Short mmCIF file of C-alpha atoms and ligand atoms in Angstrom, two decimals:
data_model
loop_
_atom_site.label_atom_id
_atom_site.label_comp_id
_atom_site.label_asym_id
_atom_site.label_seq_id
_atom_site.Cartn_x
_atom_site.Cartn_y
_atom_site.Cartn_z
CA UNK F 1 0.34 0.21 -0.26
CA UNK F 2 1.13 3.61 -0.47
CA UNK F 3 -0.48 6.72 0.70
CA UNK F 4 -0.37 9.84 -0.98
CA UNK F 5 -1.58 13.47 0.24
CA UNK F 6 -3.54 15.78 -1.41
CA UNK F 7 -3.31 19.31 -0.02
CA UNK F 8 -5.99 21.80 -0.16
CA UNK F 9 -4.20 24.09 -2.45
CA UNK F 10 -3.12 21.55 -5.37
CA UNK F 11 -7.33 20.39 -4.63
CA UNK F 12 -8.55 23.75 -5.50
CA UNK F 13 -9.84 23.92 -8.47
CA UNK F 14 -11.73 21.37 -11.10
CA UNK F 15 -8.11 21.39 -12.84
CA UNK F 16 -6.55 20.11 -9.83
CA UNK F 17 -9.08 17.16 -9.35
CA UNK F 18 -8.61 15.74 -12.87
CA UNK F 19 -4.19 16.54 -12.37
CA UNK F 20 -4.89 14.51 -8.86
CA UNK F 21 -7.32 12.06 -11.03
CA UNK F 22 -3.03 12.16 -13.09
CA UNK F 23 -1.03 10.96 -10.81
CA UNK F 24 -3.29 8.33 -9.05
CA UNK F 25 -3.96 6.46 -12.54
CA UNK F 26 -1.93 3.76 -12.42
CA UNK F 27 -1.84 3.23 -9.12
CA UNK F 28 -3.25 -0.72 -7.84
CA UNK F 29 -3.47 -0.03 -3.49
CA UNK F 30 -3.05 3.40 -2.67
CA UNK F 31 -4.90 4.92 0.18
CA UNK F 32 -5.18 8.84 -0.85
CA UNK F 33 -5.81 11.71 2.11
CA UNK F 34 -6.82 14.75 0.99
CA UNK F 35 -7.96 17.94 2.92
CA UNK F 36 -9.95 20.67 2.48
CA UNK F 37 -10.92 22.62 -1.44
CA UNK F 38 -8.69 25.57 -1.85
CA UNK F 39 -9.03 28.10 1.39
CA UNK F 40 -12.84 26.79 2.67
CA UNK F 41 -10.57 25.31 6.03
CA UNK F 42 -9.96 29.74 6.22
CA UNK F 43 -13.94 30.58 5.60
CA UNK F 44 -15.20 27.97 7.76
CA UNK F 45 -13.49 29.22 10.40
CA UNK F 46 -15.39 32.64 9.23
CA UNK F 47 -18.27 30.98 9.53
CA UNK F 48 -17.59 30.01 13.14
CA UNK F 49 -16.55 33.27 13.92
CA UNK F 50 -20.31 34.29 13.24
CA UNK F 51 -21.60 31.27 15.04
CA UNK F 52 -19.53 32.26 18.36
CA UNK F 53 -20.89 36.01 18.45
CA UNK F 54 -24.18 35.02 17.09
CA UNK F 55 -23.99 36.88 13.85
CA UNK F 56 -26.08 34.34 12.28
CA UNK F 57 -27.17 36.08 8.80
CA UNK F 58 -23.73 36.75 7.96
CA UNK F 59 -22.81 33.02 8.85
CA UNK F 60 -25.41 32.20 6.23
CA UNK F 61 -23.86 34.48 3.86
CA UNK F 62 -20.70 32.41 4.41
CA UNK F 63 -21.83 29.14 4.14
CA UNK F 64 -23.41 30.16 0.37
CA UNK F 65 -20.51 31.45 -0.48
CA UNK F 66 -18.13 28.06 0.24
CA UNK F 67 -21.56 25.98 -1.30
CA UNK F 68 -21.00 28.17 -4.79
CA UNK F 69 -17.54 27.68 -4.87
CA UNK F 70 -18.05 23.91 -4.45
CA UNK F 71 -20.96 23.97 -6.87
CA UNK F 72 -18.24 25.41 -9.51
CA UNK F 73 -16.16 22.50 -9.14
CA UNK F 74 -18.99 20.05 -9.24
CA UNK F 75 -20.42 21.56 -12.14
CA UNK F 76 -16.55 21.76 -14.23
CA UNK F 77 -16.30 17.79 -13.75
CA UNK F 78 -20.02 17.13 -13.89
CA UNK F 79 -21.02 19.01 -16.17
CA UNK F 80 -23.89 21.31 -14.73
CA UNK F 81 -27.20 18.98 -15.22
CA UNK F 82 -25.52 16.75 -12.08
CA UNK F 83 -26.68 16.82 -8.82
CA UNK F 84 -24.09 16.30 -6.04
CA UNK F 85 -26.97 14.94 -3.75
CA UNK F 86 -24.35 14.20 -1.02
CA UNK F 87 -22.31 17.41 -0.98
CA UNK F 88 -25.91 18.76 -0.76
CA UNK F 89 -26.70 17.38 1.75
CA UNK F 90 -23.41 18.41 4.09
CA UNK F 91 -24.11 22.20 2.76
CA UNK F 92 -27.04 21.26 4.67
CA UNK F 93 -26.34 20.05 7.65
CA UNK F 94 -23.24 22.53 8.27
CA UNK F 95 -26.41 25.25 8.13
CA UNK F 96 -28.48 23.49 10.51
CA UNK F 97 -25.97 22.68 12.93
CA UNK F 98 -24.85 26.73 12.64
CA UNK F 99 -28.46 28.15 12.53
CA UNK F 100 -30.19 25.25 15.56
CA UNK F 101 -27.60 24.71 17.68
CA UNK F 102 -26.91 27.22 20.40
CA UNK F 103 -23.45 28.73 20.84
CA UNK F 104 -21.81 27.54 23.91
CA UNK F 105 -18.68 29.20 25.00
CA UNK F 106 -17.27 26.25 27.34
CA UNK F 107 -18.15 23.51 24.57
CA UNK F 108 -16.10 26.58 21.65
CA UNK F 109 -13.61 24.19 20.81
CA UNK F 110 -15.99 20.73 20.33
CA UNK F 111 -18.37 23.23 18.48
CA UNK F 112 -15.20 24.82 16.50
CA UNK F 113 -14.28 21.43 14.83
CA UNK F 114 -18.12 20.07 14.14
CA UNK F 115 -17.68 23.52 12.28
CA UNK F 116 -14.86 22.89 10.56
CA UNK F 117 -15.08 19.24 9.26
CA UNK F 118 -17.50 19.62 6.52
CA UNK F 119 -14.23 21.67 3.96
CA UNK F 120 -12.55 18.08 4.24
CA UNK F 121 -16.28 15.97 3.91
CA UNK F 122 -17.02 18.19 0.97
CA UNK F 123 -13.84 17.71 -1.15
CA UNK F 124 -13.00 13.90 -0.26
CA UNK F 125 -16.55 13.12 -1.51
CA UNK F 126 -16.43 15.23 -4.31
CA UNK F 127 -13.35 13.67 -5.30
CA UNK F 128 -14.18 10.16 -4.96
CA UNK F 129 -17.72 10.29 -6.83
CA UNK F 130 -16.35 12.18 -9.65
CA UNK F 131 -13.28 9.24 -9.88
CA UNK F 132 -16.07 6.48 -9.28
CA UNK F 133 -17.70 8.41 -12.53
CA UNK F 134 -14.32 8.73 -14.83
CA UNK F 135 -13.31 5.36 -14.43
CA UNK F 136 -11.15 5.18 -10.99
CA UNK F 137 -13.56 2.96 -8.30
CA UNK F 138 -12.82 3.46 -5.35
CA UNK F 139 -13.26 3.08 -1.47
CA UNK F 140 -14.29 6.37 0.13
CA UNK F 141 -13.57 6.32 3.71
CA UNK F 142 -15.17 8.50 6.85
CA UNK F 143 -12.08 8.78 9.06
CA UNK F 144 -13.63 9.55 12.10
CA UNK F 145 -15.00 6.23 12.11
CA UNK F 146 -11.39 4.84 11.95
CA UNK F 147 -9.24 7.52 13.63
CA UNK F 148 -10.15 7.63 17.54
CA UNK F 149 -8.39 10.63 18.58
CA UNK F 150 -7.65 12.16 22.37
CA UNK F 151 -10.08 14.13 23.36
CA UNK F 152 -9.00 16.81 23.40
CA UNK F 153 -11.10 19.27 20.48
CA UNK F 154 -9.13 22.03 18.04
CA UNK F 155 -5.61 19.92 18.33
CA UNK F 156 -6.17 16.03 18.77
CA UNK F 157 -3.45 13.66 18.66
CA UNK F 158 -4.37 10.29 16.67
CA UNK F 159 -4.41 6.54 19.41
CA UNK F 160 -3.05 4.46 17.25
CA UNK F 161 -3.53 1.52 18.80
CA UNK F 162 -6.69 2.17 19.00
CA UNK F 163 -7.42 2.87 15.43
CA UNK F 164 -5.54 -0.03 14.48
CA UNK F 165 -8.10 -2.24 14.28
CA UNK F 166 -11.25 0.05 13.12
CA UNK F 167 -8.69 0.86 9.53
CA UNK F 168 -7.08 -2.30 9.10
CA UNK F 169 -11.22 -4.08 9.54
CA UNK F 170 -12.21 -0.87 6.91
CA UNK F 171 -9.15 -1.39 4.14
CA UNK F 172 -9.77 -6.07 4.23
CA UNK F 173 -12.97 -5.57 4.02
CA UNK F 174 -13.31 -3.72 0.62
CA UNK F 175 -13.05 -5.00 -2.14
CA UNK F 176 -11.99 -1.46 -3.68
CA UNK F 177 -8.47 -0.94 -3.38
CA UNK F 178 -8.26 2.64 -3.67
CA UNK F 179 -9.57 4.61 -0.88
CA UNK F 180 -10.49 8.02 -0.17
CA UNK F 181 -10.03 9.24 2.55
CA UNK F 182 -9.73 12.84 4.76
CA UNK F 183 -6.75 14.83 6.37
CA UNK F 184 -7.31 16.64 9.42
CA UNK F 185 -10.70 14.89 11.34
CA UNK F 186 -11.14 11.68 13.70
CA UNK F 187 -13.49 11.44 16.98
CA UNK F 188 -12.67 11.13 20.36
CA UNK F 189 -14.37 8.24 22.48
CA UNK F 190 -17.88 10.18 22.77
CA UNK F 191 -18.00 9.83 19.02
CA UNK F 192 -17.96 13.66 18.58
CA UNK F 193 -15.95 15.29 16.31
CA UNK F 194 -11.83 16.26 16.87
CA UNK F 195 -9.45 18.01 14.10
CA UNK F 196 -5.80 16.92 14.51
CA UNK F 197 -5.06 21.10 14.23
CA UNK F 198 -4.44 23.27 12.16
CA UNK F 199 -2.48 21.87 8.40
CA UNK F 200 -2.83 18.45 9.87
CA UNK F 201 -3.30 16.18 6.85
CA UNK F 202 0.53 15.33 6.59
CA UNK F 203 0.43 14.08 10.35
CA UNK F 204 -3.54 12.25 9.32
CA UNK F 205 -1.81 10.06 5.69
CA UNK F 206 1.64 10.09 8.46
CA UNK F 207 -0.55 7.61 10.66
CA UNK F 208 -2.58 5.69 7.53
CA UNK F 209 0.64 5.06 6.55
CA UNK F 210 2.30 3.54 9.75
CA UNK F 211 -1.09 1.60 10.72
CA UNK F 212 -0.95 0.00 6.97
CA UNK F 213 2.93 -0.81 6.97
CA UNK F 214 2.41 1.67 3.91
CA UNK F 215 6.00 1.21 1.62
CA UNK F 216 5.85 5.50 1.55
CA UNK F 217 4.24 8.28 2.01
CA UNK F 218 3.75 10.44 -0.75
CA UNK F 219 2.93 14.28 -0.47
CA UNK F 220 1.90 15.87 -3.31
CA UNK F 221 2.41 19.52 -2.97
CA UNK F 222 3.02 23.72 -5.73
CA UNK F 223 6.87 22.94 -4.57
CA UNK F 224 9.05 21.28 -6.68
CA UNK F 225 10.52 19.49 -2.96
CA UNK F 226 12.19 20.99 0.09
CA UNK F 227 14.10 23.77 -0.69
CA UNK F 228 16.59 25.54 2.40
CA UNK F 229 14.36 28.44 2.49
CA UNK F 230 10.59 29.61 1.10
CA UNK F 231 11.45 30.66 -2.84
CA UNK F 232 8.47 33.10 -2.40
CA UNK F 233 10.40 35.62 -0.09
CA UNK F 234 14.17 34.35 -1.45
CA UNK F 235 14.20 33.96 -4.34
CA UNK F 236 17.55 32.02 -4.39
CA UNK F 237 16.19 29.38 -2.58
CA UNK F 238 18.00 25.47 -3.75
CA UNK F 239 16.27 22.38 -3.76
CA UNK F 240 17.31 19.41 -1.11
CA UNK F 241 17.50 16.23 -2.69
CA UNK F 242 17.74 14.08 0.83
CA UNK F 243 17.28 14.64 3.93
CA UNK F 244 17.20 12.79 7.29
CA UNK F 245 13.64 12.53 9.52
CA UNK F 246 16.07 14.51 12.25
CA UNK F 247 16.36 17.61 10.21
CA UNK F 248 13.20 17.39 8.68
CA UNK F 249 10.95 17.82 11.67
CA UNK F 250 13.19 20.83 13.38
CA UNK F 251 12.44 22.57 10.20
CA UNK F 252 8.41 22.35 10.17
CA UNK F 253 8.33 22.76 13.95
CA UNK F 254 10.31 25.81 13.15
CA UNK F 255 7.70 26.91 10.73
CA UNK F 256 9.12 25.49 7.07
CA UNK F 257 5.58 25.71 5.75
CA UNK F 258 6.69 21.93 4.60
CA UNK F 259 5.16 19.52 6.54
CA UNK F 260 2.62 19.04 9.74
CA UNK F 261 5.52 18.69 12.91
CA UNK F 262 3.26 15.47 13.71
CA UNK F 263 3.56 13.87 10.81
CA UNK F 264 7.82 12.78 10.24
CA UNK F 265 7.21 10.62 14.41
CA UNK F 266 4.61 7.83 12.96
CA UNK F 267 6.91 7.04 10.05
CA UNK F 268 10.21 7.29 10.79
CA UNK F 269 8.86 4.87 13.93
CA UNK F 270 8.38 2.19 10.46
CA UNK F 271 11.36 3.93 8.75
CA UNK F 272 8.41 4.50 6.14
CA UNK F 273 10.02 6.82 3.64
CA UNK F 274 8.43 10.63 2.62
CA UNK F 275 8.72 12.37 -0.13
CA UNK F 276 7.75 15.26 -0.76
CA UNK F 277 7.06 15.61 -4.46
CA UNK F 278 5.45 18.47 -7.11
CA UNK F 279 1.93 17.99 -7.72
CA UNK F 280 2.14 19.72 -11.49
CA UNK F 281 4.78 17.44 -12.48
CA UNK F 282 4.69 14.25 -11.79
CA UNK F 283 8.02 13.08 -13.18
CA UNK F 284 9.99 15.20 -10.97
CA UNK F 285 11.78 13.13 -7.60
CA UNK F 286 11.12 15.83 -5.60
CA UNK F 287 12.31 15.11 -2.24
CA UNK F 288 13.01 12.53 0.15
CA UNK F 289 13.05 12.62 3.64
CA UNK F 290 14.18 9.14 5.70
CA UNK F 291 16.51 7.22 8.80
CA UNK F 292 19.96 7.45 6.23
CA UNK F 293 19.85 10.78 4.85
CA UNK F 294 23.42 12.95 6.12
CA UNK F 295 22.41 16.25 7.84
CA UNK F 296 22.05 19.36 5.61
CA UNK F 297 24.92 21.57 6.06
CA UNK F 298 23.61 24.44 3.65
CA UNK F 299 22.05 27.38 6.10
CA UNK F 300 18.21 27.20 6.50
CA UNK F 301 15.55 30.09 6.46
CA UNK F 302 12.53 30.18 7.90
CA UNK F 303 10.15 32.59 8.27
CA UNK F 304 6.96 32.09 10.28
CA UNK F 305 4.13 34.96 10.40
CA UNK F 306 0.96 35.08 11.81
CA UNK F 307 2.78 35.52 15.26
CA UNK F 308 1.85 36.95 18.39
CA UNK F 309 4.42 37.78 20.87
CA UNK F 310 3.24 37.77 24.87
CA UNK F 311 4.79 40.07 27.53
CA UNK F 312 4.25 38.47 30.98
CA UNK F 313 6.00 41.11 33.65
CA UNK F 314 4.86 40.16 37.29
CA UNK F 315 3.01 43.33 39.07
CA UNK F 316 5.42 42.77 42.35
CA UNK F 317 8.12 42.57 40.62
CA UNK F 318 9.35 39.16 41.49
CA UNK F 319 9.43 36.79 38.83
CA UNK F 320 9.97 33.67 40.18
CA UNK F 321 9.51 31.22 36.98
CA UNK F 322 10.21 28.25 39.61
CA UNK F 323 6.68 28.99 40.59
CA UNK F 324 4.72 30.90 37.80
CA UNK F 325 5.58 28.61 34.90
CA UNK F 326 3.21 26.02 35.62
CA UNK F 327 0.32 28.52 35.84
CA UNK F 328 1.56 31.10 32.66
CA UNK F 329 1.56 26.76 30.37
CA UNK F 330 -1.27 25.81 31.96
CA UNK F 331 -3.77 28.45 31.17
CA UNK F 332 -1.94 28.98 27.43
CA UNK F 333 -2.55 25.07 26.59
CA UNK F 334 -6.43 26.04 28.36
CA UNK F 335 -6.97 28.04 25.52
CA UNK F 336 -4.51 26.15 22.42
CA UNK F 337 -2.48 28.77 22.71
CA UNK F 338 0.86 27.60 20.54
CA UNK F 339 3.64 29.00 21.97
CA UNK F 340 6.83 29.11 19.48
CA UNK F 341 9.26 30.60 22.02
CA UNK F 342 10.58 31.26 24.80
CA UNK F 343 12.60 34.35 26.36
CA UNK F 344 12.34 35.16 30.03
CA UNK F 345 14.82 37.77 32.18
CA UNK F 346 14.22 38.29 35.91
CA UNK F 347 11.02 40.44 35.60
CA UNK F 348 9.33 39.63 32.28
CA UNK F 349 8.03 36.62 30.54
CA UNK F 350 8.94 36.98 26.72
CA UNK F 351 6.78 34.28 24.78
CA UNK F 352 5.89 33.98 20.68
CA UNK F 353 3.02 32.48 20.01
CA UNK F 354 0.59 31.53 17.17
CA UNK F 355 -2.28 34.04 16.49
CA UNK F 356 -4.93 32.77 17.73
CA UNK F 357 -8.62 34.33 18.92
CA UNK F 358 -8.15 33.29 22.83
CA UNK F 359 -5.49 35.27 23.64
CA UNK F 360 -7.04 38.03 24.50
CA UNK F 361 -9.11 35.88 27.28
CA UNK F 362 -5.53 33.78 27.59
CA UNK F 363 -4.25 36.85 28.85
CA UNK F 364 -7.20 37.87 31.02
CA UNK F 365 -7.09 34.66 32.66
CA UNK F 366 -3.34 35.42 33.03
CA UNK F 367 -3.82 39.08 34.64
CA UNK F 368 -6.03 37.34 37.43
CA UNK F 369 -3.40 35.19 38.32
CA UNK F 370 -1.43 39.09 38.79
CA UNK F 371 0.55 39.70 35.50
CA UNK F 372 0.85 43.09 33.46
CA UNK F 373 0.65 41.77 29.63
CA UNK F 374 1.14 43.08 26.40
CA UNK F 375 0.05 41.08 23.11
CA UNK F 376 1.66 42.16 19.97
CA UNK F 377 0.03 40.59 16.63
CA UNK F 378 2.90 42.41 14.51
CA UNK F 379 5.37 39.68 14.28
CA UNK F 380 6.82 36.84 12.84
CA UNK F 381 9.48 34.55 13.88
CA UNK F 382 13.00 33.91 11.54
CA UNK F 383 14.34 30.75 12.13
CA UNK F 384 17.86 30.37 10.93
CA UNK F 385 19.52 26.71 11.07
CA UNK F 386 23.20 25.91 10.37
CA UNK F 387 24.09 29.88 10.03
CA UNK F 388 26.84 31.22 9.24
CA UNK F 389 28.21 35.83 9.22
CA UNK F 390 26.37 35.86 5.75
CA UNK F 391 22.76 34.14 6.40
CA UNK F 392 22.81 36.46 9.20
CA UNK F 393 24.00 39.51 7.61
CA UNK F 394 20.74 38.50 5.27
CA UNK F 395 18.00 37.78 6.80
CA UNK F 396 18.16 39.75 10.70
CA UNK F 397 17.34 43.34 11.02
CA UNK F 398 19.29 45.03 13.81
CA UNK F 399 16.27 47.53 14.06
CA UNK F 400 13.29 44.74 13.86
CA UNK F 401 14.38 42.12 16.23
CA UNK F 402 12.62 42.52 19.72
CA UNK F 403 14.22 38.92 21.06
CA UNK F 404 17.28 36.83 20.06
CA UNK F 405 18.08 33.74 20.74
CA UNK F 406 20.91 31.52 19.58
CA UNK F 407 22.34 28.16 20.51
CA UNK F 408 25.20 26.08 18.50
CA UNK F 409 23.80 25.47 15.45
CA UNK F 410 20.09 27.52 15.46
CA UNK F 411 19.28 31.96 15.55
CA UNK F 412 15.84 32.86 16.03
CA UNK F 413 14.62 36.11 16.02
CA UNK F 414 11.31 37.51 17.13
CA UNK F 415 10.66 40.57 14.84
CA UNK F 416 9.10 43.36 13.81
CA UNK F 417 6.98 42.80 10.46
CA UNK F 418 8.13 45.25 8.57
N1 LIG K 1 -7.92 22.01 5.42
C1 LIG K 1 -7.25 21.94 7.34
C2 LIG K 1 -6.48 22.89 7.60
O1 LIG K 1 -6.69 24.20 6.00
C3 LIG K 1 -5.91 20.55 7.42
C4 LIG K 1 -5.03 20.46 6.00
O2 LIG K 1 -4.82 21.48 5.38
O3 LIG K 1 -3.98 20.23 6.34
O4 LIG K 1 -6.24 23.67 7.90
MG1 MG K 2 -4.20 23.02 4.34
#
């Protein structure tokens, strides 16, 4: 069995879906994991925000535009006379949920998961039905029935032991040998839908590969492979042909938009190679990740956007970190705030976090614990691995640096945005 993962950017329109078919043609034992089409998850987050703040009209308008966007892809793939009842039912279900189930702030993350999961349910339904209509027999798999996750909404991990028999049974019992499943979603033991963290479809594919002892996993992306920097920001970026698991985890953790950081472990544990290959060029080899590649020597530059700088000061100037750390991090955990860099001094703690609609609430909770707090949303996080004098000179800008940390090979800088 091979596992292929296709991201939202690849299947953002009908041409992308046709190209997916071109890529999978000829494969006989294949599990495909697909994300939501285009920017659908962002649109669903907008729906959720409107639902959360009671603006149901606006939530419905966004649902209308999500419906229209998918309808256009369906029309192009199947022809305008065709009605895909299964997608219409999903849209109806989403609309019914948002308009009839009252929002409950104490279950915010659970409600979020229920809303955003529709993106993957819709994309896989369209793709599975269309592949069938053009002669590729396949089985649509509801990953909520195969992935049992932690009881932790918005950022769950898959419980491999519990999930393995479910997924294996599903695959063993199917006459079709091409499977189409959703990335990003699963369900908790109580049956409620969970999500695995934004961009979590890579991780879904890795868990499928792990459970099914796949020979390989491939992520098809709109890049030539893994590069040492984002070519959109740094035009002299170079492709890396081979990477080991450890370097890849470091890169992913620092925010390289190549692969979700949770992806590597399930593959590494079973020595399953991971390929990152260009969606637009089936013949190109891309990057191979496994346990044998040598460490990368090239400086690797990663700029992570959507960051906030949260600064905490204790009011009595006695920042006794040993005592205060657990309080700080349990509050951040409660609001699902991810911290990417920690920098402390005697009186202040600087945290570079992912931007989140709950950061303000977390700051309020920290204030109640005796901290003064400040939030600065105008920052980004730069990481340079294998740094050289030259790389430091060209990529850090001292007038914009707020915090700079250096260890052996890696420099990390919280910078004010330009
Ligand atoms: N659709 C989800 C997201 O946009 C998951 C993924 O794309 O991997 O975050
Ligand atoms: Mg995505």
